[in-house]
Amino acid sequence: MYRNEDFIQQTGDLLARVEEMNLLAPDDLDDTPREESIHASVEVMVDDDCMTAWVTLFPARGNGDSLTPDTVVEELERANVVFGIDYERIGEGVFLCNTEHRTVYSIEAAHGRPPVDAVHEHLVVVYSDKIPPPKERAGRVDHRAWSRIPVVPAGTILARTVPATPGRNGMTVTGTEIPFRSLKPAGVQPGENTSRTGTEIVAAIEGVFSVKDGVVAISPLLEIKGDVDFGTGNIDFHGDVLLHGRVAGDFTIACTGTLRSMQTLDVYGVQCGALECRQGVIGHRDAVLSADGPVQARFLQNVTVQAADTVAVATSMLAARITTAGTIRLGRNSTVIGSILRASDGVEAYNIGSPGSAATEIYLGIDFDIDHRLADIRDYSMALGKRLRDVRLRLRHTDNGDGRKELQNLEQELRNTITRLGQQASDLVHGLDRNENAELVVRGTVYTGTYIEICHRSFHVDRPMKNCRIYLNRKKGLVEAEPLNAQHAGRNR
Amino acid sequence: MNKILLVDDEAMVLDVLTQLLEMNGHTVTASTQPKDVLKLIDTIRYDLYIFDLRMPDLTGADLAAYTRERHPEARILIITAFPGDPLAVEALKHGVFALVKKPFEIGKILSFLEPVDVSK
């Protein structure tokens, strides 16, 4: 059993013994415990792929030896790290460790050198198909005029050669060589409608850019799978256009090749090399369809067409205004109502008009380009004539010598200008009647009210006529009608 | 060169057309009054007659018929706004060669003054 009296007795004895030994320390002695002396040390760690070696530096304690960079390098070498040693970082780490007496962890003390692949010469695409919006005054943008379809002008650089680069072996921190690889990038190859000039692939024609299966190409065909609208902007293309959709309000199409429309074509302004329309063509407002070649459609409605070649229409023309340097051909059982047909080389039709319908006018045999220029001369002459009348009226009421003289000079100048225009008209008129053999062939019925001119000679249909040919009798200088002969009948389509 | 009788009640058209034709070496007798030219038609044979269709007092169709009676071989042109005008159709029945659209078609008029090549 524990007794308190015994413990007190034992404690008193102990104190007395210590006092006898004179072990009590004087007051001025430091009572801090004395530190153990340990040398500074280095721990090395090498990455699995031997591309990096780290060191952790432990400071010296007590009277232990401090670190030196050489000590660290020796430790690295002991761990087989012999390449890519970063002496500068090691020096910084050692300094920190020695001066601040703290452990400096994970210094990247050596870096391996990765191999550099050898790359063969190859072509890379440099063309960007992002189209910036056109800028207009006051920063406004015409979104119709902003074509979203990347059309590449001829001569545009599409791809450029990246030269071959040599390879270089790598090295691990432990001194093992890593061989380089030899790479052959796929790159791109020049394709259709491109040409290679030196180190570049350039567009040989204007067209649509594409990269397919590593081949850079320019297509002369612009295929529009939807509508022509704000998603495409107005179309302006140097080549053929294939349009699957419709044309939204006030969007225009211009192409130098053939415009192929799979649906009804709404015309708000179309300029093309030729037109092939699976359905009809409908004009809006005063918009013009202008073709440098032939025009084909199922029907034409309320449209102005100017064509340099044959206009072929399968079913009907309604309120159409057609001018062609070639022939207008209409299909079997077709009908023309309330239209104006102007064809240098003639018209082949089925039915023209119907009882009570708006009359059709047909003009044949003349050069409509010259006719147009003569109309311009007429308009200028009329404008000058109006001014001439004004001047003459002033002259009648002007007595002043100088003012009168000025008006007289002006009158003379106006007269001279009208005279010059008359001379131009006279020069042009020789080529106006281009084809006196142009004729109207009717394989159905041409109805009363139809007006026909061949080389300016007029003919008015005053009764329905079937299967007839209307032509210019050159000897009489008159337009006449006669039944279709076997030759014409045989050409019935 | 040709002698031309030109009748149109629009004075400015008359002035300009006269000047253009005279410049081309033709002699033009121009009038804005259809009635005034009847005596001229009686007494003078012109190479080309050009009449406006719609005029007060007498129409171009009337003048064409009057001219045709006196000069069966006459070359007559009628100036009209609409080729389908019934009066124009009537004029064509009176042997009018061609209709000229308003204000005038200078090329068409000059082409009727070209020598006719019947050998073609």
Coordinates of C-alpha atoms in Angstrom, one line a residue:
Chain A
M1 CA 0.0 0.0 0.0
Y2 CA 1.3 3.4 -1.0
R3 CA 2.2 5.6 2.0
N4 CA 2.6 9.3 1.6
E5 CA 4.9 9.6 4.5
D6 CA 7.5 7.3 2.9
F7 CA 7.5 9.3 -0.4
I8 CA 8.1 12.6 1.4
Q9 CA 11.0 11.1 3.3
Q10 CA 12.6 9.8 0.1
T11 CA 12.3 13.2 -1.6
G12 CA 14.0 14.9 1.3
D13 CA 16.9 12.5 1.2
L14 CA 17.4 13.0 -2.5
L15 CA 17.6 16.8 -2.2
A16 CA 20.1 16.5 0.6
R17 CA 22.4 14.3 -1.5
V18 CA 22.3 16.6 -4.4
E19 CA 23.2 19.6 -2.3
E20 CA 26.2 17.6 -0.8
M21 CA 27.5 17.0 -4.3
N22 CA 27.5 20.8 -5.0
L23 CA 25.9 20.3 -8.4
L24 CA 23.8 23.4 -8.3
A25 CA 24.6 25.6 -11.4
P26 CA 25.5 29.2 -11.1
D27 CA 22.7 31.7 -12.3
D28 CA 24.8 33.0 -15.3
L29 CA 25.1 29.6 -17.0
D30 CA 22.9 28.9 -20.2
D31 CA 20.5 26.2 -19.5
T32 CA 19.7 25.5 -23.2
P33 CA 20.3 21.9 -24.2
R34 CA 23.3 21.4 -26.4
E35 CA 22.5 20.5 -30.3
E36 CA 23.6 17.4 -32.0
S37 CA 26.0 18.0 -34.9
I38 CA 24.8 16.5 -38.3
H39 CA 26.4 17.0 -41.7
A40 CA 24.3 18.5 -44.5
S41 CA 23.0 15.8 -46.9
V42 CA 21.5 15.3 -50.4
E43 CA 18.8 13.0 -51.6
V44 CA 18.6 12.3 -55.3
M45 CA 15.5 11.1 -57.2
V46 CA 15.4 10.1 -60.9
D47 CA 12.2 10.1 -63.0
D48 CA 11.1 6.8 -64.4
D49 CA 11.9 7.8 -68.0
C50 CA 15.3 9.1 -66.8
M51 CA 14.6 12.5 -68.3
T52 CA 14.6 14.5 -65.0
A53 CA 16.6 14.2 -61.8
W54 CA 15.5 16.0 -58.6
V55 CA 17.6 16.7 -55.5
T56 CA 16.4 17.5 -52.0
L57 CA 19.0 19.3 -49.8
F58 CA 19.0 18.9 -46.0
P59 CA 21.0 21.5 -44.1
A60 CA 23.8 20.8 -41.6
R61 CA 23.1 20.8 -37.9
G62 CA 25.3 21.7 -35.0
N63 CA 28.9 21.7 -36.2
G64 CA 28.1 19.5 -39.2
D65 CA 29.6 20.3 -42.6
S66 CA 27.6 22.5 -44.9
L67 CA 26.8 21.6 -48.5
T68 CA 28.7 22.6 -51.6
P69 CA 27.6 22.4 -55.2
D70 CA 30.3 19.8 -55.8
T71 CA 28.9 17.7 -53.0
V72 CA 25.5 17.7 -54.8
V73 CA 27.1 16.9 -58.2
E74 CA 29.0 14.1 -56.6
E75 CA 25.7 12.7 -55.2
L76 CA 24.1 13.0 -58.6
E77 CA 27.0 11.1 -60.2
R78 CA 26.7 8.5 -57.5
A79 CA 23.1 8.1 -58.7
N80 CA 24.4 7.9 -62.3
V81 CA 23.1 11.3 -63.3
V82 CA 25.7 12.6 -65.7
F83 CA 23.8 14.6 -68.4
G84 CA 22.0 17.9 -68.4
I85 CA 23.0 18.9 -64.9
D86 CA 21.7 22.3 -64.0
Y87 CA 24.6 23.8 -62.1
E88 CA 22.9 27.2 -61.6
R89 CA 19.8 25.8 -59.9
I90 CA 21.9 23.5 -57.8
G91 CA 24.0 26.5 -56.7
E92 CA 20.9 28.5 -55.8
G93 CA 19.5 25.6 -53.8
V94 CA 22.8 25.0 -52.0
F95 CA 22.9 28.7 -51.1
L96 CA 19.4 28.7 -49.7
C97 CA 20.0 25.5 -47.8
N98 CA 23.2 26.8 -46.2
T99 CA 22.1 30.3 -45.4
E100 CA 18.5 29.7 -44.3
H101 CA 19.3 26.3 -42.7
R102 CA 16.2 24.7 -44.1
T103 CA 15.5 21.8 -46.3
V104 CA 15.2 22.7 -50.0
Y105 CA 12.9 20.2 -51.6
S106 CA 12.8 18.8 -55.2
I107 CA 15.1 21.0 -57.2
E108 CA 15.2 20.0 -60.8
A109 CA 18.9 19.3 -60.9
A110 CA 19.2 17.7 -64.3
H111 CA 17.2 17.5 -67.5
G112 CA 17.5 15.0 -70.2
R113 CA 17.3 16.2 -73.9
P114 CA 14.3 14.8 -75.8
P115 CA 15.0 13.7 -79.4
V116 CA 13.9 16.0 -82.3
D117 CA 12.0 14.1 -85.0
A118 CA 13.3 14.4 -88.6
V119 CA 10.4 15.7 -90.7
H120 CA 10.2 15.3 -94.5
E121 CA 9.2 18.2 -96.7
H122 CA 5.4 18.6 -97.0
L123 CA 2.7 21.0 -98.0
V124 CA 0.3 22.6 -95.5
V125 CA -2.9 24.6 -96.3
V126 CA -2.5 28.3 -95.7
Y127 CA -5.7 29.5 -97.3
S128 CA -8.3 30.7 -94.8
D129 CA -12.0 30.8 -96.0
K130 CA -13.2 33.2 -93.4
I131 CA -14.8 36.1 -95.2
P132 CA -14.8 39.5 -93.5
P133 CA -17.9 41.6 -94.0
P134 CA -17.7 44.4 -96.5
K135 CA -17.6 47.8 -94.9
E136 CA -20.0 50.5 -95.9
R137 CA -20.2 54.1 -95.0
A138 CA -20.9 54.9 -91.3
G139 CA -19.9 51.3 -90.5
R140 CA -23.1 49.8 -92.0
V141 CA -22.9 46.4 -93.7
D142 CA -25.0 45.3 -96.7
H143 CA -25.7 41.8 -95.6
R144 CA -27.0 40.9 -99.0
A145 CA -23.7 42.0 -100.6
W146 CA -21.8 40.0 -98.0
S147 CA -21.1 36.7 -99.7
R148 CA -20.6 33.9 -97.2
I149 CA -19.5 31.5 -99.8
P150 CA -15.7 31.3 -100.0
V151 CA -14.9 31.9 -103.6
V152 CA -11.2 31.8 -104.3
P153 CA -9.8 34.2 -106.9
A154 CA -7.4 32.7 -109.4
G155 CA -3.8 33.0 -108.3
T156 CA -4.6 32.7 -104.6
I157 CA -2.0 30.8 -102.6
L158 CA -3.7 27.7 -101.1
A159 CA -0.9 25.7 -99.6
R160 CA 2.8 26.3 -98.9
T161 CA 5.8 23.9 -98.6
V162 CA 7.2 23.3 -95.2
P163 CA 10.9 22.4 -95.8
A164 CA 12.4 19.2 -94.4
T165 CA 14.0 19.4 -90.9
P166 CA 16.8 17.1 -89.7
G167 CA 16.4 14.9 -86.6
R168 CA 18.6 14.9 -83.5
N169 CA 19.1 12.1 -80.9
G170 CA 18.0 12.7 -77.4
M171 CA 19.9 11.9 -74.1
T172 CA 18.6 10.8 -70.7
V173 CA 20.0 12.3 -67.5
T174 CA 21.8 9.0 -67.0
G175 CA 23.6 9.4 -70.3
T176 CA 21.6 6.9 -72.4
E177 CA 21.1 8.1 -76.1
I178 CA 17.5 8.2 -77.4
P179 CA 17.3 7.8 -81.2
F180 CA 15.1 10.3 -83.2
R181 CA 12.2 9.3 -85.4
S182 CA 11.8 10.1 -89.1
L183 CA 8.3 11.5 -89.8
K184 CA 6.5 11.8 -93.1
P185 CA 3.5 14.1 -92.5
A186 CA 0.6 13.4 -94.8
G187 CA 0.4 17.1 -95.9
V188 CA -1.7 18.0 -98.9
Q189 CA -1.4 17.4 -102.6
P190 CA -2.3 19.7 -105.5
G191 CA -5.6 18.7 -107.1
E192 CA -8.0 19.8 -109.8
N193 CA -7.7 23.4 -111.1
T194 CA -4.6 24.1 -109.0
S195 CA -1.0 24.6 -110.1
R196 CA 2.3 24.2 -108.3
T197 CA 4.6 27.2 -108.5
G198 CA 7.8 26.7 -106.7
T199 CA 7.0 26.0 -103.1
E200 CA 3.3 26.9 -103.3
I201 CA 0.0 25.5 -104.6
V202 CA -2.1 28.3 -106.2
A203 CA -5.6 28.4 -107.6
A204 CA -5.5 28.1 -111.4
I205 CA -9.1 29.3 -111.7
E206 CA -11.6 31.2 -109.6
G207 CA -13.7 28.7 -107.8
V208 CA -14.7 27.0 -104.6
F209 CA -11.9 25.8 -102.4
S210 CA -11.9 22.2 -100.9
V211 CA -9.6 19.8 -99.2
K212 CA -10.7 16.2 -99.5
D213 CA -8.6 13.2 -98.7
G214 CA -5.5 15.4 -98.5
V215 CA -6.1 16.9 -102.0
V216 CA -6.4 20.6 -102.4
A217 CA -8.8 21.5 -105.3
I218 CA -10.7 24.4 -106.8
S219 CA -14.1 23.5 -108.2
P220 CA -15.5 25.6 -111.1
L221 CA -19.0 24.5 -109.9
L222 CA -20.6 26.3 -107.0
E223 CA -23.3 24.1 -105.6
I224 CA -25.8 25.8 -103.3
K225 CA -27.7 23.1 -101.5
G226 CA -30.2 25.5 -99.9
D227 CA -31.6 28.9 -100.8
V228 CA -29.8 32.1 -101.8
D229 CA -30.5 34.2 -98.8
F230 CA -28.7 35.9 -95.9
G231 CA -26.9 32.6 -95.3
T232 CA -25.1 32.9 -98.7
G233 CA -25.4 36.5 -99.5
N234 CA -25.6 37.6 -103.2
I235 CA -23.9 35.1 -105.5
D236 CA -21.1 36.3 -107.7
F237 CA -19.1 33.4 -109.1
H238 CA -16.7 32.8 -111.9
G239 CA -18.0 29.5 -113.2
D240 CA -21.1 27.3 -113.0
V241 CA -23.7 27.5 -110.3
L242 CA -26.0 24.7 -109.3
L243 CA -28.9 26.0 -107.2
H244 CA -31.1 23.5 -105.3
G245 CA -33.2 26.1 -103.4
R246 CA -35.0 29.3 -104.1
V247 CA -33.9 32.9 -104.2
A248 CA -35.0 35.1 -101.4
G249 CA -36.2 38.7 -101.9
D250 CA -33.7 41.1 -103.5
F251 CA -30.8 38.6 -103.7
T252 CA -29.0 38.6 -106.9
I253 CA -27.0 35.9 -108.8
A254 CA -24.1 36.5 -111.1
C255 CA -22.0 33.8 -112.7
T256 CA -20.0 33.5 -115.8
G257 CA -20.9 29.8 -116.5
T258 CA -24.2 28.0 -116.6
L259 CA -26.8 28.7 -113.8
R260 CA -28.7 25.5 -113.2
S261 CA -31.8 25.9 -111.0
M262 CA -33.6 22.9 -109.7
Q263 CA -36.6 24.9 -108.6
T264 CA -38.5 27.9 -109.7
L265 CA -36.0 30.8 -110.1
D266 CA -37.1 34.1 -108.7
V267 CA -35.3 36.8 -110.5
Y268 CA -34.3 39.9 -108.6
G269 CA -31.3 40.3 -110.9
V270 CA -29.6 37.4 -112.6
Q271 CA -26.5 37.6 -114.9
C272 CA -25.2 34.3 -116.2
G273 CA -23.5 32.6 -119.0
A274 CA -26.5 30.4 -119.7
L275 CA -29.6 29.3 -117.8
E276 CA -31.0 25.8 -117.3
C277 CA -34.1 26.0 -115.1
R278 CA -36.0 22.8 -114.3
Q279 CA -39.0 24.8 -113.3
G280 CA -40.1 28.3 -114.2
V281 CA -38.6 31.7 -114.0
I282 CA -40.6 34.5 -112.2
G283 CA -39.5 38.1 -112.5
H284 CA -39.9 40.6 -109.6
R285 CA -40.3 44.3 -110.3
D286 CA -38.0 45.5 -113.0
A287 CA -35.4 42.8 -112.5
V288 CA -33.6 41.5 -115.5
L289 CA -32.3 38.0 -116.4
S290 CA -29.4 38.5 -118.6
A291 CA -27.6 35.5 -120.2
D292 CA -24.6 35.4 -122.5
G293 CA -25.8 32.1 -123.9
P294 CA -29.0 30.1 -124.2
V295 CA -31.9 30.1 -121.7
Q296 CA -34.1 27.0 -120.9
A297 CA -37.0 26.9 -118.6
R298 CA -40.4 25.3 -118.2
F299 CA -42.2 28.7 -118.1
L300 CA -41.4 32.4 -118.0
Q301 CA -43.6 34.7 -116.0
N302 CA -43.4 38.5 -115.7
V303 CA -39.7 38.5 -116.4
T304 CA -37.4 40.5 -118.6
V305 CA -34.9 38.2 -120.3
Q306 CA -32.0 39.4 -122.4
A307 CA -30.2 36.4 -124.0
A308 CA -27.4 36.1 -126.6
D309 CA -28.7 32.8 -127.8
T310 CA -31.8 30.6 -128.1
V311 CA -34.5 31.0 -125.5
A312 CA -36.4 27.7 -125.1
V313 CA -39.6 27.5 -123.0
A314 CA -41.6 24.3 -122.6
T315 CA -45.0 25.4 -121.4
S316 CA -45.9 29.1 -121.3
M317 CA -44.8 32.7 -121.4
L318 CA -47.0 35.1 -119.4
A319 CA -46.3 38.8 -119.4
A320 CA -42.7 38.1 -120.3
R321 CA -40.4 40.5 -122.2
I322 CA -37.8 38.5 -124.1
T323 CA -35.0 39.8 -126.3
T324 CA -32.6 37.4 -127.9
A325 CA -30.0 37.5 -130.6
G326 CA -31.0 34.0 -131.5
T327 CA -34.3 32.2 -131.7
I328 CA -37.2 31.8 -129.3
R329 CA -38.6 28.2 -129.2
L330 CA -41.7 27.2 -127.4
G331 CA -42.8 23.6 -126.7
R332 CA -45.8 21.6 -128.0
N333 CA -49.1 22.9 -126.6
S334 CA -47.3 25.9 -125.1
T335 CA -49.0 29.3 -124.9
V336 CA -47.8 32.9 -125.0
I337 CA -49.9 35.5 -123.3
G338 CA -49.4 39.3 -123.1
S339 CA -45.7 39.1 -123.8
I340 CA -43.2 41.0 -126.0
L341 CA -40.9 38.7 -128.0
R342 CA -37.9 40.2 -129.8
A343 CA -35.8 37.6 -131.6
S344 CA -33.2 38.3 -134.3
D345 CA -33.6 34.9 -135.9
G346 CA -37.2 34.1 -135.5
V347 CA -39.8 32.5 -133.2
E348 CA -41.2 28.9 -133.2
A349 CA -44.4 28.8 -131.2
Y350 CA -47.5 26.8 -130.6
N351 CA -50.3 29.0 -129.4
I352 CA -49.9 32.8 -129.3
G353 CA -52.6 34.5 -127.3
S354 CA -56.1 33.3 -126.6
P355 CA -59.5 34.8 -127.2
G356 CA -59.7 37.9 -125.1
S357 CA -56.3 37.7 -123.6
A358 CA -53.7 40.5 -123.6
A359 CA -52.0 40.8 -126.9
T360 CA -48.5 39.7 -127.7
E361 CA -46.0 41.7 -129.7
I362 CA -43.3 39.9 -131.7
Y363 CA -40.4 41.7 -133.3
L364 CA -38.1 39.7 -135.6
G365 CA -35.0 40.1 -137.8
I366 CA -33.4 43.1 -136.4
D367 CA -30.2 43.5 -134.4
F368 CA -31.5 44.5 -131.0
D369 CA -28.2 45.7 -129.7
I370 CA -28.2 48.3 -132.5
D371 CA -31.8 49.0 -131.9
H372 CA -31.0 49.7 -128.2
R373 CA -28.2 52.1 -129.2
L374 CA -30.5 53.9 -131.6
A375 CA -33.1 54.2 -128.8
D376 CA -30.4 55.8 -126.7
I377 CA -29.6 58.2 -129.6
R378 CA -33.3 59.0 -129.8
D379 CA -33.5 59.7 -126.1
Y380 CA -30.5 62.0 -126.1
S381 CA -31.8 63.8 -129.2
M382 CA -35.1 64.3 -127.5
A383 CA -33.4 65.7 -124.3
L384 CA -31.3 68.0 -126.5
G385 CA -34.3 69.0 -128.5
K386 CA -36.1 70.1 -125.4
R387 CA -33.2 72.3 -124.4
L388 CA -33.0 73.6 -127.9
R389 CA -36.6 74.7 -127.7
D390 CA -36.0 76.4 -124.4
V391 CA -33.0 78.3 -125.8
R392 CA -34.9 79.4 -128.9
L393 CA -37.7 80.7 -126.6
R394 CA -35.2 82.7 -124.6
L395 CA -33.7 84.1 -127.8
R396 CA -37.0 85.5 -128.8
H397 CA -37.1 87.5 -125.6
T398 CA -33.4 88.5 -125.4
D399 CA -32.2 91.8 -127.0
N400 CA -29.0 92.2 -125.0
G401 CA -26.0 91.8 -127.3
D402 CA -23.8 89.6 -125.2
G403 CA -26.6 87.5 -123.7
R404 CA -28.1 87.0 -127.1
K405 CA -24.7 86.0 -128.6
E406 CA -24.3 83.4 -125.8
L407 CA -27.7 82.0 -126.4
Q408 CA -27.0 81.8 -130.2
N409 CA -23.7 80.0 -129.5
L410 CA -25.6 77.5 -127.2
E411 CA -28.3 77.0 -129.8
Q412 CA -25.7 76.2 -132.4
E413 CA -23.9 73.8 -130.1
L414 CA -27.2 72.0 -129.4
R415 CA -28.0 71.8 -133.1
N416 CA -24.5 70.4 -133.8
T417 CA -24.8 67.8 -131.1
I418 CA -28.2 66.6 -132.4
T419 CA -26.6 66.5 -135.9
R420 CA -23.8 64.4 -134.7
L421 CA -26.3 62.0 -133.0
G422 CA -28.1 61.9 -136.4
Q423 CA -24.9 60.9 -138.1
Q424 CA -24.3 58.1 -135.6
A425 CA -27.9 56.9 -136.1
S426 CA -27.3 56.9 -139.8
D427 CA -24.1 54.8 -139.4
L428 CA -25.8 52.4 -137.1
V429 CA -28.9 51.8 -139.2
H430 CA -27.1 49.9 -141.9
G431 CA -26.7 47.0 -139.6
L432 CA -30.2 47.2 -138.0
D433 CA -32.0 44.8 -140.3
R434 CA -30.0 41.7 -139.6
N435 CA -32.0 38.8 -140.7
E436 CA -34.7 39.2 -143.3
N437 CA -35.3 35.5 -143.2
A438 CA -36.4 35.6 -139.7
E439 CA -40.0 34.2 -139.4
L440 CA -42.7 33.3 -137.0
V441 CA -43.7 29.6 -137.2
V442 CA -47.0 28.8 -135.5
R443 CA -47.8 25.1 -135.0
G444 CA -50.9 25.8 -133.0
T445 CA -53.0 29.0 -133.3
V446 CA -52.0 32.7 -133.4
Y447 CA -55.0 34.7 -132.1
T448 CA -56.4 38.1 -133.1
G449 CA -54.5 41.1 -131.8
T450 CA -51.1 39.7 -132.0
Y451 CA -48.7 42.2 -133.5
I452 CA -45.7 41.1 -135.6
E453 CA -42.9 43.0 -137.1
I454 CA -40.2 41.5 -139.3
C455 CA -37.4 43.9 -140.2
H456 CA -39.7 46.8 -139.2
R457 CA -42.5 45.7 -141.5
S458 CA -45.7 45.4 -139.5
F459 CA -48.3 42.7 -139.5
H460 CA -51.4 42.6 -137.4
V461 CA -53.2 39.3 -136.9
D462 CA -56.9 40.2 -137.5
R463 CA -58.3 36.6 -137.3
P464 CA -57.1 33.4 -135.7
M465 CA -54.7 31.5 -137.9
K466 CA -53.6 27.9 -137.4
N467 CA -50.4 26.2 -138.5
C468 CA -49.0 29.1 -140.3
R469 CA -45.8 30.8 -141.2
I470 CA -45.5 34.6 -141.0
Y471 CA -42.5 35.9 -143.0
L472 CA -41.2 38.9 -144.8
N473 CA -41.9 39.0 -148.6
R474 CA -38.8 41.0 -149.5
K475 CA -39.9 41.8 -153.1
K476 CA -43.1 43.3 -151.8
G477 CA -41.6 44.7 -148.7
L478 CA -44.5 43.3 -146.8
V479 CA -45.1 40.7 -144.0
E480 CA -47.3 37.9 -145.2
A481 CA -48.8 34.7 -143.7
E482 CA -49.1 31.3 -145.4
P483 CA -49.9 27.8 -144.3
L484 CA -47.0 25.7 -142.9
N485 CA -45.4 23.7 -145.7
A486 CA -44.3 20.1 -145.3
Q487 CA -40.8 21.1 -144.3
H488 CA -42.0 23.2 -141.4
A489 CA -44.7 20.7 -140.4
G490 CA -42.1 18.0 -140.3
R491 CA -40.1 20.0 -137.7
N492 CA -43.1 19.8 -135.3
R493 CA -41.6 19.1 -131.9
Chain B
M1 CA -32.2 62.1 -151.2
N2 CA -35.7 61.5 -150.0
K3 CA -38.6 63.9 -149.5
I4 CA -40.4 63.2 -146.3
L5 CA -43.8 64.5 -145.1
L6 CA -43.9 64.5 -141.3
V7 CA -47.0 65.2 -139.3
D8 CA -47.1 65.1 -135.5
D9 CA -48.9 67.4 -133.1
E10 CA -46.0 67.3 -130.7
A11 CA -43.8 70.1 -131.8
M12 CA -40.7 68.9 -130.0
V13 CA -40.9 65.5 -131.6
L14 CA -41.3 67.2 -134.9
D15 CA -38.3 69.5 -134.3
V16 CA -35.9 66.7 -133.3
L17 CA -37.0 64.2 -135.8
T18 CA -36.8 66.8 -138.6
Q19 CA -33.3 67.7 -137.6
L20 CA -32.2 64.1 -137.4
L21 CA -33.7 63.4 -140.9
E22 CA -32.3 66.5 -142.4
M23 CA -28.9 65.8 -141.0
N24 CA -29.1 62.5 -142.9
G25 CA -29.6 64.5 -146.1
H26 CA -33.3 64.2 -146.5
T27 CA -35.8 67.0 -147.1
V28 CA -38.5 67.2 -144.5
T29 CA -41.8 69.0 -144.7
A30 CA -43.1 69.1 -141.1
S31 CA -46.4 70.1 -139.7
T32 CA -48.3 70.0 -136.5
Q33 CA -51.6 70.5 -138.3
P34 CA -53.0 67.4 -140.1
K35 CA -55.5 69.5 -142.0
D36 CA -52.8 71.7 -143.4
V37 CA -51.0 68.9 -145.1
L38 CA -54.0 67.6 -147.2
K39 CA -53.2 70.0 -150.0
L40 CA -49.5 69.0 -149.9
I41 CA -50.6 65.3 -150.2
D42 CA -52.7 66.2 -153.2
T43 CA -50.0 68.1 -155.0
I44 CA -46.7 66.6 -154.0
R45 CA -45.5 63.0 -154.0
Y46 CA -43.2 62.2 -151.1
D47 CA -40.9 59.3 -150.7
L48 CA -42.0 58.6 -147.1
Y49 CA -45.0 59.7 -145.1
I50 CA -44.8 59.7 -141.3
F51 CA -48.0 60.4 -139.4
D52 CA -48.7 60.5 -135.7
L53 CA -51.7 58.2 -135.0
R54 CA -53.6 60.2 -132.5
M55 CA -54.0 63.9 -133.5
P56 CA -56.9 66.4 -133.2
D57 CA -59.1 66.8 -136.3
L58 CA -57.6 64.0 -138.3
T59 CA -56.0 60.8 -137.2
G60 CA -52.9 59.3 -138.7
A61 CA -55.1 56.5 -140.0
D62 CA -57.2 59.1 -141.8
L63 CA -54.2 60.6 -143.4
A64 CA -52.9 57.2 -144.3
A65 CA -56.1 56.4 -146.1
Y66 CA -56.2 59.8 -147.8
T67 CA -52.6 59.3 -149.0
R68 CA -53.1 55.8 -150.2
E69 CA -56.0 56.9 -152.4
R70 CA -53.8 59.4 -154.1
H71 CA -50.5 57.6 -154.1
P72 CA -51.1 53.8 -154.1
E73 CA -47.3 53.1 -153.9
A74 CA -46.7 55.4 -151.0
R75 CA -44.6 54.3 -148.1
I76 CA -46.4 55.3 -144.9
L77 CA -45.3 54.9 -141.3
I78 CA -47.6 55.6 -138.3
I79 CA -46.3 56.8 -134.9
T80 CA -48.2 55.2 -132.1
A81 CA -47.9 54.4 -128.4
F82 CA -49.5 51.0 -128.7
P83 CA -49.2 48.7 -131.7
G84 CA -52.5 47.1 -130.6
D85 CA -54.4 50.4 -130.9
P86 CA -57.5 49.7 -133.1
L87 CA -56.7 52.8 -135.1
A88 CA -53.2 51.5 -135.8
V89 CA -54.7 48.2 -136.9
E90 CA -57.0 50.2 -139.2
A91 CA -54.1 52.1 -140.5
L92 CA -52.3 48.9 -141.3
K93 CA -55.3 47.9 -143.4
H94 CA -54.7 51.1 -145.4
G95 CA -51.3 49.9 -146.4
V96 CA -49.2 51.4 -143.7
F97 CA -45.8 49.7 -143.9
A98 CA -45.0 49.8 -140.2
L99 CA -45.9 51.2 -136.9
V100 CA -43.3 53.4 -135.2
K101 CA -43.4 53.4 -131.4
K102 CA -43.6 56.8 -129.7
P103 CA -41.8 59.2 -129.5
F104 CA -40.2 57.7 -132.6
E105 CA -37.8 54.9 -133.6
I106 CA -35.1 56.6 -135.6
G107 CA -33.6 53.4 -136.7
K108 CA -36.9 52.1 -138.1
I109 CA -37.6 55.3 -139.9
L110 CA -34.1 55.5 -141.4
S111 CA -34.3 51.8 -142.5
F112 CA -37.3 52.8 -144.7
L113 CA -35.1 55.4 -146.4
E114 CA -32.4 52.9 -147.2
P115 CA -32.3 51.7 -150.9
V116 CA -34.2 48.4 -151.1
D117 CA -32.1 45.5 -152.2
V118 CA -34.6 43.1 -153.9
S119 CA -31.9 40.8 -155.1
K120 CA -31.3 39.3 -151.6

